[in-house]
mmCIF file with all atom_site columns, C-alpha atoms in Angstrom:
data_model
loop_
_atom_site.group_PDB
_atom_site.id
_atom_site.type_symbol
_atom_site.label_atom_id
_atom_site.label_alt_id
_atom_site.label_comp_id
_atom_site.label_asym_id
_atom_site.label_entity_id
_atom_site.label_seq_id
_atom_site.pdbx_PDB_ins_code
_atom_site.Cartn_x
_atom_site.Cartn_y
_atom_site.Cartn_z
_atom_site.occupancy
_atom_site.B_iso_or_equiv
_atom_site.pdbx_formal_charge
_atom_site.auth_seq_id
_atom_site.auth_comp_id
_atom_site.auth_asym_id
_atom_site.auth_atom_id
_atom_site.pdbx_PDB_model_num
ATOM 1   C CA . UNK A 1 1   ? -0.222  -14.857 1.005   1.00 95.00 ? 23  UNK A CA 1
ATOM 2   C CA . UNK A 1 2   ? -0.005  -14.174 -2.704  1.00 98.00 ? 24  UNK A CA 1
ATOM 3   C CA . UNK A 1 3   ? -0.288  -10.756 -4.332  1.00 98.00 ? 25  UNK A CA 1
ATOM 4   C CA . UNK A 1 4   ? -0.737  -10.441 -8.083  1.00 98.00 ? 26  UNK A CA 1
ATOM 5   C CA . UNK A 1 5   ? -0.360  -6.956  -9.546  1.00 98.00 ? 27  UNK A CA 1
ATOM 6   C CA . UNK A 1 6   ? -1.854  -6.305  -12.986 1.00 98.00 ? 28  UNK A CA 1
ATOM 7   C CA . UNK A 1 7   ? -0.267  -3.399  -14.851 1.00 98.00 ? 29  UNK A CA 1
ATOM 8   C CA . UNK A 1 8   ? 0.777   -2.023  -18.237 1.00 97.00 ? 30  UNK A CA 1
ATOM 9   C CA . UNK A 1 9   ? 4.122   -0.974  -16.767 1.00 97.00 ? 31  UNK A CA 1
ATOM 10  C CA . UNK A 1 10  ? 5.727   -3.895  -14.903 1.00 97.00 ? 32  UNK A CA 1
ATOM 11  C CA . UNK A 1 11  ? 9.165   -2.237  -14.777 1.00 97.00 ? 33  UNK A CA 1
ATOM 12  C CA . UNK A 1 12  ? 7.802   0.315   -12.307 1.00 97.00 ? 34  UNK A CA 1
ATOM 13  C CA . UNK A 1 13  ? 7.700   -2.325  -9.572  1.00 97.00 ? 35  UNK A CA 1
ATOM 14  C CA . UNK A 1 14  ? 11.441  -2.660  -8.994  1.00 96.00 ? 36  UNK A CA 1
ATOM 15  C CA . UNK A 1 15  ? 11.052  -1.303  -5.404  1.00 94.00 ? 37  UNK A CA 1
ATOM 16  C CA . UNK A 1 16  ? 9.172   -4.487  -4.478  1.00 94.00 ? 38  UNK A CA 1
ATOM 17  C CA . UNK A 1 17  ? 12.396  -6.404  -5.155  1.00 93.00 ? 39  UNK A CA 1
ATOM 18  C CA . UNK A 1 18  ? 14.360  -4.540  -2.485  1.00 95.00 ? 40  UNK A CA 1
ATOM 19  C CA . UNK A 1 19  ? 14.851  -4.363  1.285   1.00 95.00 ? 41  UNK A CA 1
ATOM 20  C CA . UNK A 1 20  ? 12.328  -5.895  3.692   1.00 95.00 ? 42  UNK A CA 1
ATOM 21  C CA . UNK A 1 21  ? 9.928   -6.977  0.954   1.00 96.00 ? 43  UNK A CA 1
ATOM 22  C CA . UNK A 1 22  ? 12.681  -8.834  -0.904  1.00 96.00 ? 44  UNK A CA 1
ATOM 23  C CA . UNK A 1 23  ? 13.570  -10.704 2.277   1.00 96.00 ? 45  UNK A CA 1
ATOM 24  C CA . UNK A 1 24  ? 9.910   -11.583 2.843   1.00 96.00 ? 46  UNK A CA 1
ATOM 25  C CA . UNK A 1 25  ? 9.731   -13.010 -0.684  1.00 97.00 ? 47  UNK A CA 1
ATOM 26  C CA . UNK A 1 26  ? 13.029  -14.880 -0.305  1.00 96.00 ? 48  UNK A CA 1
ATOM 27  C CA . UNK A 1 27  ? 11.833  -16.347 3.010   1.00 95.00 ? 49  UNK A CA 1
ATOM 28  C CA . UNK A 1 28  ? 8.595   -17.558 1.432   1.00 96.00 ? 50  UNK A CA 1
ATOM 29  C CA . UNK A 1 29  ? 6.346   -15.359 3.562   1.00 95.00 ? 51  UNK A CA 1
ATOM 30  C CA . UNK A 1 30  ? 4.819   -13.641 0.516   1.00 97.00 ? 52  UNK A CA 1
ATOM 31  C CA . UNK A 1 31  ? 4.552   -14.358 -3.199  1.00 98.00 ? 53  UNK A CA 1
ATOM 32  C CA . UNK A 1 32  ? 4.417   -11.333 -5.510  1.00 98.00 ? 54  UNK A CA 1
ATOM 33  C CA . UNK A 1 33  ? 3.696   -11.621 -9.218  1.00 98.00 ? 55  UNK A CA 1
ATOM 34  C CA . UNK A 1 34  ? 3.722   -8.707  -11.651 1.00 98.00 ? 56  UNK A CA 1
ATOM 35  C CA . UNK A 1 35  ? 1.460   -9.433  -14.622 1.00 98.00 ? 57  UNK A CA 1
ATOM 36  C CA . UNK A 1 36  ? 1.714   -7.393  -17.798 1.00 98.00 ? 58  UNK A CA 1
ATOM 37  C CA . UNK A 1 37  ? -1.813  -6.694  -19.063 1.00 98.00 ? 59  UNK A CA 1
ATOM 38  C CA . UNK A 1 38  ? -0.413  -6.089  -22.543 1.00 97.00 ? 60  UNK A CA 1
ATOM 39  C CA . UNK A 1 39  ? 0.494   -9.782  -22.767 1.00 98.00 ? 61  UNK A CA 1
ATOM 40  C CA . UNK A 1 40  ? -3.247  -10.463 -23.028 1.00 98.00 ? 62  UNK A CA 1
ATOM 41  C CA . UNK A 1 41  ? -3.924  -7.957  -25.823 1.00 97.00 ? 63  UNK A CA 1
ATOM 42  C CA . UNK A 1 42  ? -4.395  -9.002  -29.434 1.00 95.00 ? 64  UNK A CA 1
ATOM 43  C CA . UNK A 1 43  ? -1.575  -8.877  -31.990 1.00 94.00 ? 65  UNK A CA 1
ATOM 44  C CA . UNK A 1 44  ? -0.188  -7.284  -34.054 1.00 93.00 ? 66  UNK A CA 1
ATOM 45  C CA . UNK A 1 45  ? -0.370  -4.016  -32.067 1.00 93.00 ? 67  UNK A CA 1
ATOM 46  C CA . UNK A 1 46  ? -1.308  -5.387  -28.603 1.00 95.00 ? 68  UNK A CA 1
ATOM 47  C CA . UNK A 1 47  ? -3.536  -2.393  -28.051 1.00 96.00 ? 69  UNK A CA 1
ATOM 48  C CA . UNK A 1 48  ? -4.887  -1.904  -24.535 1.00 97.00 ? 70  UNK A CA 1
ATOM 49  C CA . UNK A 1 49  ? -6.787  1.387   -24.769 1.00 96.00 ? 71  UNK A CA 1
ATOM 50  C CA . UNK A 1 50  ? -9.208  3.339   -26.929 1.00 95.00 ? 72  UNK A CA 1
ATOM 51  C CA . UNK A 1 51  ? -11.121 6.617   -26.994 1.00 95.00 ? 73  UNK A CA 1
ATOM 52  C CA . UNK A 1 52  ? -13.948 6.946   -24.439 1.00 93.00 ? 74  UNK A CA 1
ATOM 53  C CA . UNK A 1 53  ? -17.546 6.600   -25.592 1.00 91.00 ? 75  UNK A CA 1
ATOM 54  C CA . UNK A 1 54  ? -19.277 9.956   -25.286 1.00 92.00 ? 76  UNK A CA 1
ATOM 55  C CA . UNK A 1 55  ? -16.099 11.870  -26.077 1.00 90.00 ? 77  UNK A CA 1
ATOM 56  C CA . UNK A 1 56  ? -13.625 13.530  -23.783 1.00 89.00 ? 78  UNK A CA 1
ATOM 57  C CA . UNK A 1 57  ? -9.895  13.748  -23.281 1.00 88.00 ? 79  UNK A CA 1
ATOM 58  C CA . UNK A 1 58  ? -7.553  10.792  -22.856 1.00 91.00 ? 80  UNK A CA 1
ATOM 59  C CA . UNK A 1 59  ? -7.930  7.079   -23.409 1.00 95.00 ? 81  UNK A CA 1
ATOM 60  C CA . UNK A 1 60  ? -9.692  4.280   -21.524 1.00 96.00 ? 82  UNK A CA 1
ATOM 61  C CA . UNK A 1 61  ? -8.203  0.830   -20.957 1.00 95.00 ? 83  UNK A CA 1
ATOM 62  C CA . UNK A 1 62  ? -10.031 -1.920  -22.866 1.00 96.00 ? 84  UNK A CA 1
ATOM 63  C CA . UNK A 1 63  ? -12.129 -4.653  -21.285 1.00 97.00 ? 85  UNK A CA 1
ATOM 64  C CA . UNK A 1 64  ? -10.730 -7.662  -23.118 1.00 97.00 ? 86  UNK A CA 1
ATOM 65  C CA . UNK A 1 65  ? -7.065  -7.684  -22.039 1.00 97.00 ? 87  UNK A CA 1
ATOM 66  C CA . UNK A 1 66  ? -7.997  -6.841  -18.432 1.00 98.00 ? 88  UNK A CA 1
ATOM 67  C CA . UNK A 1 67  ? -10.634 -9.588  -18.301 1.00 98.00 ? 89  UNK A CA 1
ATOM 68  C CA . UNK A 1 68  ? -8.134  -12.117 -19.607 1.00 98.00 ? 90  UNK A CA 1
ATOM 69  C CA . UNK A 1 69  ? -5.380  -10.932 -17.239 1.00 98.00 ? 91  UNK A CA 1
ATOM 70  C CA . UNK A 1 70  ? -7.671  -11.237 -14.216 1.00 98.00 ? 92  UNK A CA 1
ATOM 71  C CA . UNK A 1 71  ? -8.984  -14.629 -15.288 1.00 98.00 ? 93  UNK A CA 1
ATOM 72  C CA . UNK A 1 72  ? -5.422  -15.913 -15.700 1.00 98.00 ? 94  UNK A CA 1
ATOM 73  C CA . UNK A 1 73  ? -4.764  -15.548 -11.964 1.00 98.00 ? 95  UNK A CA 1
ATOM 74  C CA . UNK A 1 74  ? -8.172  -15.430 -10.274 1.00 98.00 ? 96  UNK A CA 1
ATOM 75  C CA . UNK A 1 75  ? -9.260  -18.224 -7.945  1.00 97.00 ? 97  UNK A CA 1
ATOM 76  C CA . UNK A 1 76  ? -12.253 -18.670 -5.651  1.00 96.00 ? 98  UNK A CA 1
ATOM 77  C CA . UNK A 1 77  ? -10.113 -17.168 -2.866  1.00 95.00 ? 99  UNK A CA 1
ATOM 78  C CA . UNK A 1 78  ? -9.125  -14.028 -4.765  1.00 98.00 ? 100 UNK A CA 1
ATOM 79  C CA . UNK A 1 79  ? -10.020 -10.519 -3.604  1.00 98.00 ? 101 UNK A CA 1
ATOM 80  C CA . UNK A 1 80  ? -9.600  -7.852  -6.285  1.00 98.00 ? 102 UNK A CA 1
ATOM 81  C CA . UNK A 1 81  ? -8.839  -4.184  -5.667  1.00 98.00 ? 103 UNK A CA 1
ATOM 82  C CA . UNK A 1 82  ? -8.639  -1.430  -8.283  1.00 98.00 ? 104 UNK A CA 1
ATOM 83  C CA . UNK A 1 83  ? -6.405  1.548   -7.547  1.00 97.00 ? 105 UNK A CA 1
ATOM 84  C CA . UNK A 1 84  ? -8.567  4.602   -8.187  1.00 95.00 ? 106 UNK A CA 1
ATOM 85  C CA . UNK A 1 85  ? -8.795  8.187   -6.845  1.00 93.00 ? 107 UNK A CA 1
ATOM 86  C CA . UNK A 1 86  ? -12.561 7.728   -6.509  1.00 93.00 ? 108 UNK A CA 1
ATOM 87  C CA . UNK A 1 87  ? -12.164 4.685   -4.253  1.00 95.00 ? 109 UNK A CA 1
ATOM 88  C CA . UNK A 1 88  ? -12.372 4.285   -0.492  1.00 96.00 ? 110 UNK A CA 1
ATOM 89  C CA . UNK A 1 89  ? -9.326  5.875   1.149   1.00 96.00 ? 111 UNK A CA 1
ATOM 90  C CA . UNK A 1 90  ? -6.846  3.204   2.205   1.00 97.00 ? 112 UNK A CA 1
ATOM 91  C CA . UNK A 1 91  ? -6.018  3.195   5.921   1.00 94.00 ? 113 UNK A CA 1
ATOM 92  C CA . UNK A 1 92  ? -3.919  1.149   8.333   1.00 93.00 ? 114 UNK A CA 1
ATOM 93  C CA . UNK A 1 93  ? -6.949  -0.693  9.651   1.00 93.00 ? 115 UNK A CA 1
ATOM 94  C CA . UNK A 1 94  ? -7.708  -1.873  6.129   1.00 96.00 ? 116 UNK A CA 1
ATOM 95  C CA . UNK A 1 95  ? -4.158  -3.168  5.738   1.00 96.00 ? 117 UNK A CA 1
ATOM 96  C CA . UNK A 1 96  ? -4.610  -5.216  8.906   1.00 94.00 ? 118 UNK A CA 1
ATOM 97  C CA . UNK A 1 97  ? -7.820  -6.693  7.528   1.00 96.00 ? 119 UNK A CA 1
ATOM 98  C CA . UNK A 1 98  ? -6.258  -7.499  4.164   1.00 96.00 ? 120 UNK A CA 1
ATOM 99  C CA . UNK A 1 99  ? -3.518  -9.727  5.577   1.00 95.00 ? 121 UNK A CA 1
ATOM 100 C CA . UNK A 1 100 ? -6.285  -12.270 6.209   1.00 95.00 ? 122 UNK A CA 1
ATOM 101 C CA . UNK A 1 101 ? -6.813  -12.795 2.478   1.00 97.00 ? 123 UNK A CA 1
ATOM 102 C CA . UNK A 1 102 ? -4.939  -15.695 0.887   1.00 97.00 ? 124 UNK A CA 1
ATOM 103 C CA . UNK A 1 103 ? -4.832  -14.039 -2.538  1.00 98.00 ? 125 UNK A CA 1
ATOM 104 C CA . UNK A 1 104 ? -5.035  -10.358 -3.439  1.00 98.00 ? 126 UNK A CA 1
ATOM 105 C CA . UNK A 1 105 ? -5.163  -8.961  -6.961  1.00 98.00 ? 127 UNK A CA 1
ATOM 106 C CA . UNK A 1 106 ? -4.227  -5.290  -7.357  1.00 98.00 ? 128 UNK A CA 1
ATOM 107 C CA . UNK A 1 107 ? -5.374  -3.827  -10.664 1.00 98.00 ? 129 UNK A CA 1
ATOM 108 C CA . UNK A 1 108 ? -3.571  -0.715  -11.896 1.00 98.00 ? 130 UNK A CA 1
ATOM 109 C CA . UNK A 1 109 ? -5.405  1.635   -14.220 1.00 96.00 ? 131 UNK A CA 1
ATOM 110 C CA . UNK A 1 110 ? -3.742  4.211   -16.425 1.00 92.00 ? 132 UNK A CA 1
ATOM 111 C CA . UNK A 1 111 ? -4.735  7.119   -18.659 1.00 90.00 ? 133 UNK A CA 1
ATOM 112 C CA . UNK A 1 112 ? -8.417  7.913   -17.902 1.00 90.00 ? 134 UNK A CA 1
ATOM 113 C CA . UNK A 1 113 ? -8.928  4.583   -16.143 1.00 93.00 ? 135 UNK A CA 1
ATOM 114 C CA . UNK A 1 114 ? -10.522 1.280   -17.096 1.00 95.00 ? 136 UNK A CA 1
ATOM 115 C CA . UNK A 1 115 ? -13.804 0.284   -18.705 1.00 96.00 ? 137 UNK A CA 1
ATOM 116 C CA . UNK A 1 116 ? -16.445 0.210   -15.933 1.00 96.00 ? 138 UNK A CA 1
ATOM 117 C CA . UNK A 1 117 ? -17.614 -3.236  -17.041 1.00 96.00 ? 139 UNK A CA 1
ATOM 118 C CA . UNK A 1 118 ? -14.429 -4.738  -15.576 1.00 97.00 ? 140 UNK A CA 1
ATOM 119 C CA . UNK A 1 119 ? -15.309 -3.339  -12.140 1.00 97.00 ? 141 UNK A CA 1
ATOM 120 C CA . UNK A 1 120 ? -18.945 -4.408  -12.388 1.00 96.00 ? 142 UNK A CA 1
ATOM 121 C CA . UNK A 1 121 ? -18.319 -7.934  -13.664 1.00 97.00 ? 143 UNK A CA 1
ATOM 122 C CA . UNK A 1 122 ? -15.672 -8.888  -11.110 1.00 98.00 ? 144 UNK A CA 1
ATOM 123 C CA . UNK A 1 123 ? -17.266 -6.911  -8.248  1.00 97.00 ? 145 UNK A CA 1
ATOM 124 C CA . UNK A 1 124 ? -13.991 -5.078  -7.692  1.00 98.00 ? 146 UNK A CA 1
ATOM 125 C CA . UNK A 1 125 ? -13.422 -2.846  -4.666  1.00 98.00 ? 147 UNK A CA 1
ATOM 126 C CA . UNK A 1 126 ? -11.869 0.531   -5.509  1.00 97.00 ? 148 UNK A CA 1
ATOM 127 C CA . UNK A 1 127 ? -9.072  1.910   -3.307  1.00 98.00 ? 149 UNK A CA 1
ATOM 128 C CA . UNK A 1 128 ? -7.504  5.366   -3.136  1.00 97.00 ? 150 UNK A CA 1
ATOM 129 C CA . UNK A 1 129 ? -4.345  6.357   -1.265  1.00 97.00 ? 151 UNK A CA 1
ATOM 130 C CA . UNK A 1 130 ? -5.383  10.002  -0.945  1.00 95.00 ? 152 UNK A CA 1
ATOM 131 C CA . UNK A 1 131 ? -7.283  12.934  -2.350  1.00 94.00 ? 153 UNK A CA 1
ATOM 132 C CA . UNK A 1 132 ? -5.100  13.553  -5.374  1.00 93.00 ? 154 UNK A CA 1
ATOM 133 C CA . UNK A 1 133 ? -4.671  12.121  -8.873  1.00 93.00 ? 155 UNK A CA 1
ATOM 134 C CA . UNK A 1 134 ? -1.626  10.257  -10.212 1.00 95.00 ? 156 UNK A CA 1
ATOM 135 C CA . UNK A 1 135 ? -0.750  9.160   -13.738 1.00 93.00 ? 157 UNK A CA 1
ATOM 136 C CA . UNK A 1 136 ? -1.648  5.579   -12.941 1.00 96.00 ? 158 UNK A CA 1
ATOM 137 C CA . UNK A 1 137 ? -2.316  2.982   -10.293 1.00 97.00 ? 159 UNK A CA 1
ATOM 138 C CA . UNK A 1 138 ? 1.221   1.614   -10.072 1.00 98.00 ? 160 UNK A CA 1
ATOM 139 C CA . UNK A 1 139 ? 2.442   3.803   -7.206  1.00 97.00 ? 161 UNK A CA 1
ATOM 140 C CA . UNK A 1 140 ? -0.749  3.251   -5.166  1.00 98.00 ? 162 UNK A CA 1
ATOM 141 C CA . UNK A 1 141 ? -0.452  -0.512  -5.730  1.00 98.00 ? 163 UNK A CA 1
ATOM 142 C CA . UNK A 1 142 ? 3.084   -0.425  -4.337  1.00 98.00 ? 164 UNK A CA 1
ATOM 143 C CA . UNK A 1 143 ? 1.893   1.575   -1.330  1.00 97.00 ? 165 UNK A CA 1
ATOM 144 C CA . UNK A 1 144 ? -0.897  -0.896  -0.593  1.00 98.00 ? 166 UNK A CA 1
ATOM 145 C CA . UNK A 1 145 ? 1.335   -3.940  -1.131  1.00 98.00 ? 167 UNK A CA 1
ATOM 146 C CA . UNK A 1 146 ? 4.082   -2.559  1.113   1.00 97.00 ? 168 UNK A CA 1
ATOM 147 C CA . UNK A 1 147 ? 1.591   -1.674  3.853   1.00 96.00 ? 169 UNK A CA 1
ATOM 148 C CA . UNK A 1 148 ? 0.124   -5.186  3.816   1.00 96.00 ? 170 UNK A CA 1
ATOM 149 C CA . UNK A 1 149 ? 3.361   -7.159  3.530   1.00 97.00 ? 171 UNK A CA 1
ATOM 150 C CA . UNK A 1 150 ? 5.076   -5.514  6.502   1.00 95.00 ? 172 UNK A CA 1
ATOM 151 C CA . UNK A 1 151 ? 2.179   -6.657  8.722   1.00 94.00 ? 173 UNK A CA 1
ATOM 152 C CA . UNK A 1 152 ? 2.528   -10.336 7.804   1.00 95.00 ? 174 UNK A CA 1
ATOM 153 C CA . UNK A 1 153 ? 3.824   -12.215 10.861  1.00 92.00 ? 175 UNK A CA 1
ATOM 154 C CA . UNK A 1 154 ? 7.573   -12.673 10.714  1.00 92.00 ? 176 UNK A CA 1
ATOM 155 C CA . UNK A 1 155 ? 8.262   -9.999  8.086   1.00 95.00 ? 177 UNK A CA 1
ATOM 156 C CA . UNK A 1 156 ? 9.295   -7.462  10.734  1.00 90.00 ? 178 UNK A CA 1
ATOM 157 C CA . UNK A 1 157 ? 9.371   -7.702  14.512  1.00 77.00 ? 179 UNK A CA 1
ATOM 158 C CA . UNK A 1 158 ? 5.835   -7.599  15.886  1.00 71.00 ? 180 UNK A CA 1
ATOM 159 C CA . UNK A 1 159 ? 6.682   -4.928  18.465  1.00 64.00 ? 181 UNK A CA 1
ATOM 160 C CA . UNK A 1 160 ? 7.744   -2.631  15.622  1.00 62.00 ? 182 UNK A CA 1
ATOM 161 C CA . UNK A 1 161 ? 4.124   -2.375  14.451  1.00 58.00 ? 183 UNK A CA 1
ATOM 162 C CA . UNK A 1 162 ? 2.454   -2.067  17.852  1.00 60.00 ? 184 UNK A CA 1
ATOM 163 C CA . UNK A 1 163 ? 3.253   1.595   18.618  1.00 57.00 ? 185 UNK A CA 1
ATOM 164 C CA . UNK A 1 164 ? 3.733   3.082   15.160  1.00 59.00 ? 186 UNK A CA 1
ATOM 165 C CA . UNK A 1 165 ? 1.513   5.752   13.617  1.00 61.00 ? 187 UNK A CA 1
ATOM 166 C CA . UNK A 1 166 ? -2.183  4.805   13.334  1.00 62.00 ? 188 UNK A CA 1
ATOM 167 C CA . UNK A 1 167 ? -1.804  1.595   15.358  1.00 62.00 ? 189 UNK A CA 1
ATOM 168 C CA . UNK A 1 168 ? -3.620  3.340   18.246  1.00 72.00 ? 190 UNK A CA 1
ATOM 169 C CA . UNK A 1 169 ? -5.165  6.188   16.226  1.00 78.00 ? 191 UNK A CA 1
ATOM 170 C CA . UNK A 1 170 ? -2.218  8.391   17.227  1.00 87.00 ? 192 UNK A CA 1
ATOM 171 C CA . UNK A 1 171 ? 0.891   9.394   15.315  1.00 89.00 ? 193 UNK A CA 1
ATOM 172 C CA . UNK A 1 172 ? 4.209   7.954   16.393  1.00 89.00 ? 194 UNK A CA 1
ATOM 173 C CA . UNK A 1 173 ? 6.479   9.715   18.880  1.00 93.00 ? 195 UNK A CA 1
ATOM 174 C CA . UNK A 1 174 ? 9.903   11.149  17.935  1.00 93.00 ? 196 UNK A CA 1
ATOM 175 C CA . UNK A 1 175 ? 12.758  8.674   17.499  1.00 93.00 ? 197 UNK A CA 1
ATOM 176 C CA . UNK A 1 176 ? 16.490  9.104   18.266  1.00 93.00 ? 198 UNK A CA 1
ATOM 177 C CA . UNK A 1 177 ? 19.688  7.053   18.061  1.00 93.00 ? 199 UNK A CA 1
ATOM 178 C CA . UNK A 1 178 ? 23.433  7.495   18.659  1.00 93.00 ? 200 UNK A CA 1
ATOM 179 C CA . UNK A 1 179 ? 25.222  9.806   19.274  1.00 93.00 ? 201 UNK A CA 1
ATOM 180 C CA . UNK A 1 180 ? 23.450  11.281  22.293  1.00 93.00 ? 202 UNK A CA 1
ATOM 181 C CA . UNK A 1 181 ? 24.591  14.764  21.192  1.00 94.00 ? 203 UNK A CA 1
ATOM 182 C CA . UNK A 1 182 ? 25.077  15.998  17.630  1.00 93.00 ? 204 UNK A CA 1
ATOM 183 C CA . UNK A 1 183 ? 25.910  19.581  16.633  1.00 93.00 ? 205 UNK A CA 1
ATOM 184 C CA . UNK A 1 184 ? 24.714  20.836  19.979  1.00 94.00 ? 206 UNK A CA 1
ATOM 185 C CA . UNK A 1 185 ? 21.410  18.968  19.835  1.00 92.00 ? 207 UNK A CA 1
ATOM 186 C CA . UNK A 1 186 ? 20.860  16.479  22.656  1.00 95.00 ? 208 UNK A CA 1
ATOM 187 C CA . UNK A 1 187 ? 18.564  13.507  22.820  1.00 93.00 ? 209 UNK A CA 1
ATOM 188 C CA . UNK A 1 188 ? 15.841  14.029  25.474  1.00 94.00 ? 210 UNK A CA 1
ATOM 189 C CA . UNK A 1 189 ? 17.279  12.954  28.808  1.00 95.00 ? 211 UNK A CA 1
ATOM 190 C CA . UNK A 1 190 ? 14.361  10.680  29.613  1.00 95.00 ? 212 UNK A CA 1
ATOM 191 C CA . UNK A 1 191 ? 15.354  8.382   26.736  1.00 95.00 ? 213 UNK A CA 1
ATOM 192 C CA . UNK A 1 192 ? 18.839  8.014   28.210  1.00 95.00 ? 214 UNK A CA 1
ATOM 193 C CA . UNK A 1 193 ? 17.587  7.364   31.740  1.00 95.00 ? 215 UNK A CA 1
ATOM 194 C CA . UNK A 1 194 ? 16.778  3.673   31.374  1.00 94.00 ? 216 UNK A CA 1
ATOM 195 C CA . UNK A 1 195 ? 13.548  4.317   33.313  1.00 96.00 ? 217 UNK A CA 1
ATOM 196 C CA . UNK A 1 196 ? 11.036  2.400   31.194  1.00 96.00 ? 218 UNK A CA 1
ATOM 197 C CA . UNK A 1 197 ? 7.893   3.775   32.824  1.00 96.00 ? 219 UNK A CA 1
ATOM 198 C CA . UNK A 1 198 ? 9.008   7.397   32.353  1.00 96.00 ? 220 UNK A CA 1
ATOM 199 C CA . UNK A 1 199 ? 9.980   6.641   28.760  1.00 95.00 ? 221 UNK A CA 1
ATOM 200 C CA . UNK A 1 200 ? 6.549   5.159   28.134  1.00 94.00 ? 222 UNK A CA 1
ATOM 201 C CA . UNK A 1 201 ? 4.843   8.262   29.582  1.00 95.00 ? 223 UNK A CA 1
ATOM 202 C CA . UNK A 1 202 ? 7.066   10.588  27.505  1.00 94.00 ? 224 UNK A CA 1
ATOM 203 C CA . UNK A 1 203 ? 6.315   8.687   24.311  1.00 93.00 ? 225 UNK A CA 1
ATOM 204 C CA . UNK A 1 204 ? 2.563   8.796   24.947  1.00 93.00 ? 226 UNK A CA 1
ATOM 205 C CA . UNK A 1 205 ? 2.732   12.556  25.569  1.00 94.00 ? 227 UNK A CA 1
ATOM 206 C CA . UNK A 1 206 ? 4.764   13.034  22.398  1.00 93.00 ? 228 UNK A CA 1
ATOM 207 C CA . UNK A 1 207 ? 2.267   11.033  20.355  1.00 91.00 ? 229 UNK A CA 1
ATOM 208 C CA . UNK A 1 208 ? -0.601  13.152  21.671  1.00 92.00 ? 230 UNK A CA 1
ATOM 209 C CA . UNK A 1 209 ? 1.196   16.430  20.939  1.00 94.00 ? 231 UNK A CA 1
ATOM 210 C CA . UNK A 1 210 ? 2.249   15.403  17.427  1.00 92.00 ? 232 UNK A CA 1
ATOM 211 C CA . UNK A 1 211 ? -1.229  14.120  16.587  1.00 90.00 ? 233 UNK A CA 1
ATOM 212 C CA . UNK A 1 212 ? -2.889  17.318  17.843  1.00 92.00 ? 234 UNK A CA 1
ATOM 213 C CA . UNK A 1 213 ? -0.473  19.391  15.758  1.00 94.00 ? 235 UNK A CA 1
ATOM 214 C CA . UNK A 1 214 ? -0.388  17.396  12.509  1.00 93.00 ? 236 UNK A CA 1
ATOM 215 C CA . UNK A 1 215 ? -3.643  15.393  12.454  1.00 90.00 ? 237 UNK A CA 1
ATOM 216 C CA . UNK A 1 216 ? -6.280  16.863  14.791  1.00 91.00 ? 238 UNK A CA 1
ATOM 217 C CA . UNK A 1 217 ? -8.896  15.086  12.712  1.00 88.00 ? 239 UNK A CA 1
ATOM 218 C CA . UNK A 1 218 ? -7.828  11.786  14.314  1.00 86.00 ? 240 UNK A CA 1
ATOM 219 C CA . UNK A 1 219 ? -9.390  12.968  17.587  1.00 82.00 ? 241 UNK A CA 1
ATOM 220 C CA . UNK A 1 220 ? -12.789 13.479  15.962  1.00 71.00 ? 242 UNK A CA 1
#
């Protein structure tokens, strides 16, 4: 899979060069390219935004440099997503669907967003990571990329993704590691018992309790 991220601020994507994602890139399981939209703007000022038609606060990103940036990487197999608070809310099920694409383009807006003609022309799907507004699409793009990449076969152990939050519409159970006792707090005895069936039952009960407490909407 290849992911191209189009942005005005490529230096923000340093986290994608660390940890599990770095190993996935080094192992050839994923290709990530960060494309600077400003490279496609016209000299001498390389301007990428202007005042919105109709008035209003802020600036809107221009069509021309975004069109050229997209066209520089787009193929017949490309699927383009625009990070936007008005988009469909990104969920784990969507991440699982997106690993089937050979090429994903993540477009990051900034300021008041991008000219609507970009979205209309390229038939771009808008994605949101939650009901709040950020300064730009860079952080959401990293969230989406990370969520997709970790699901690619071989990036992490498959069993690690089978029982985590949202894999079964429940939140994940509590996790513990050594030592068995720390500052008077003990790990639940069932986890030390070695009885796999009882551990499985305990984890399912924990997932149900945590989901009811933190995300009752998942039962609806």
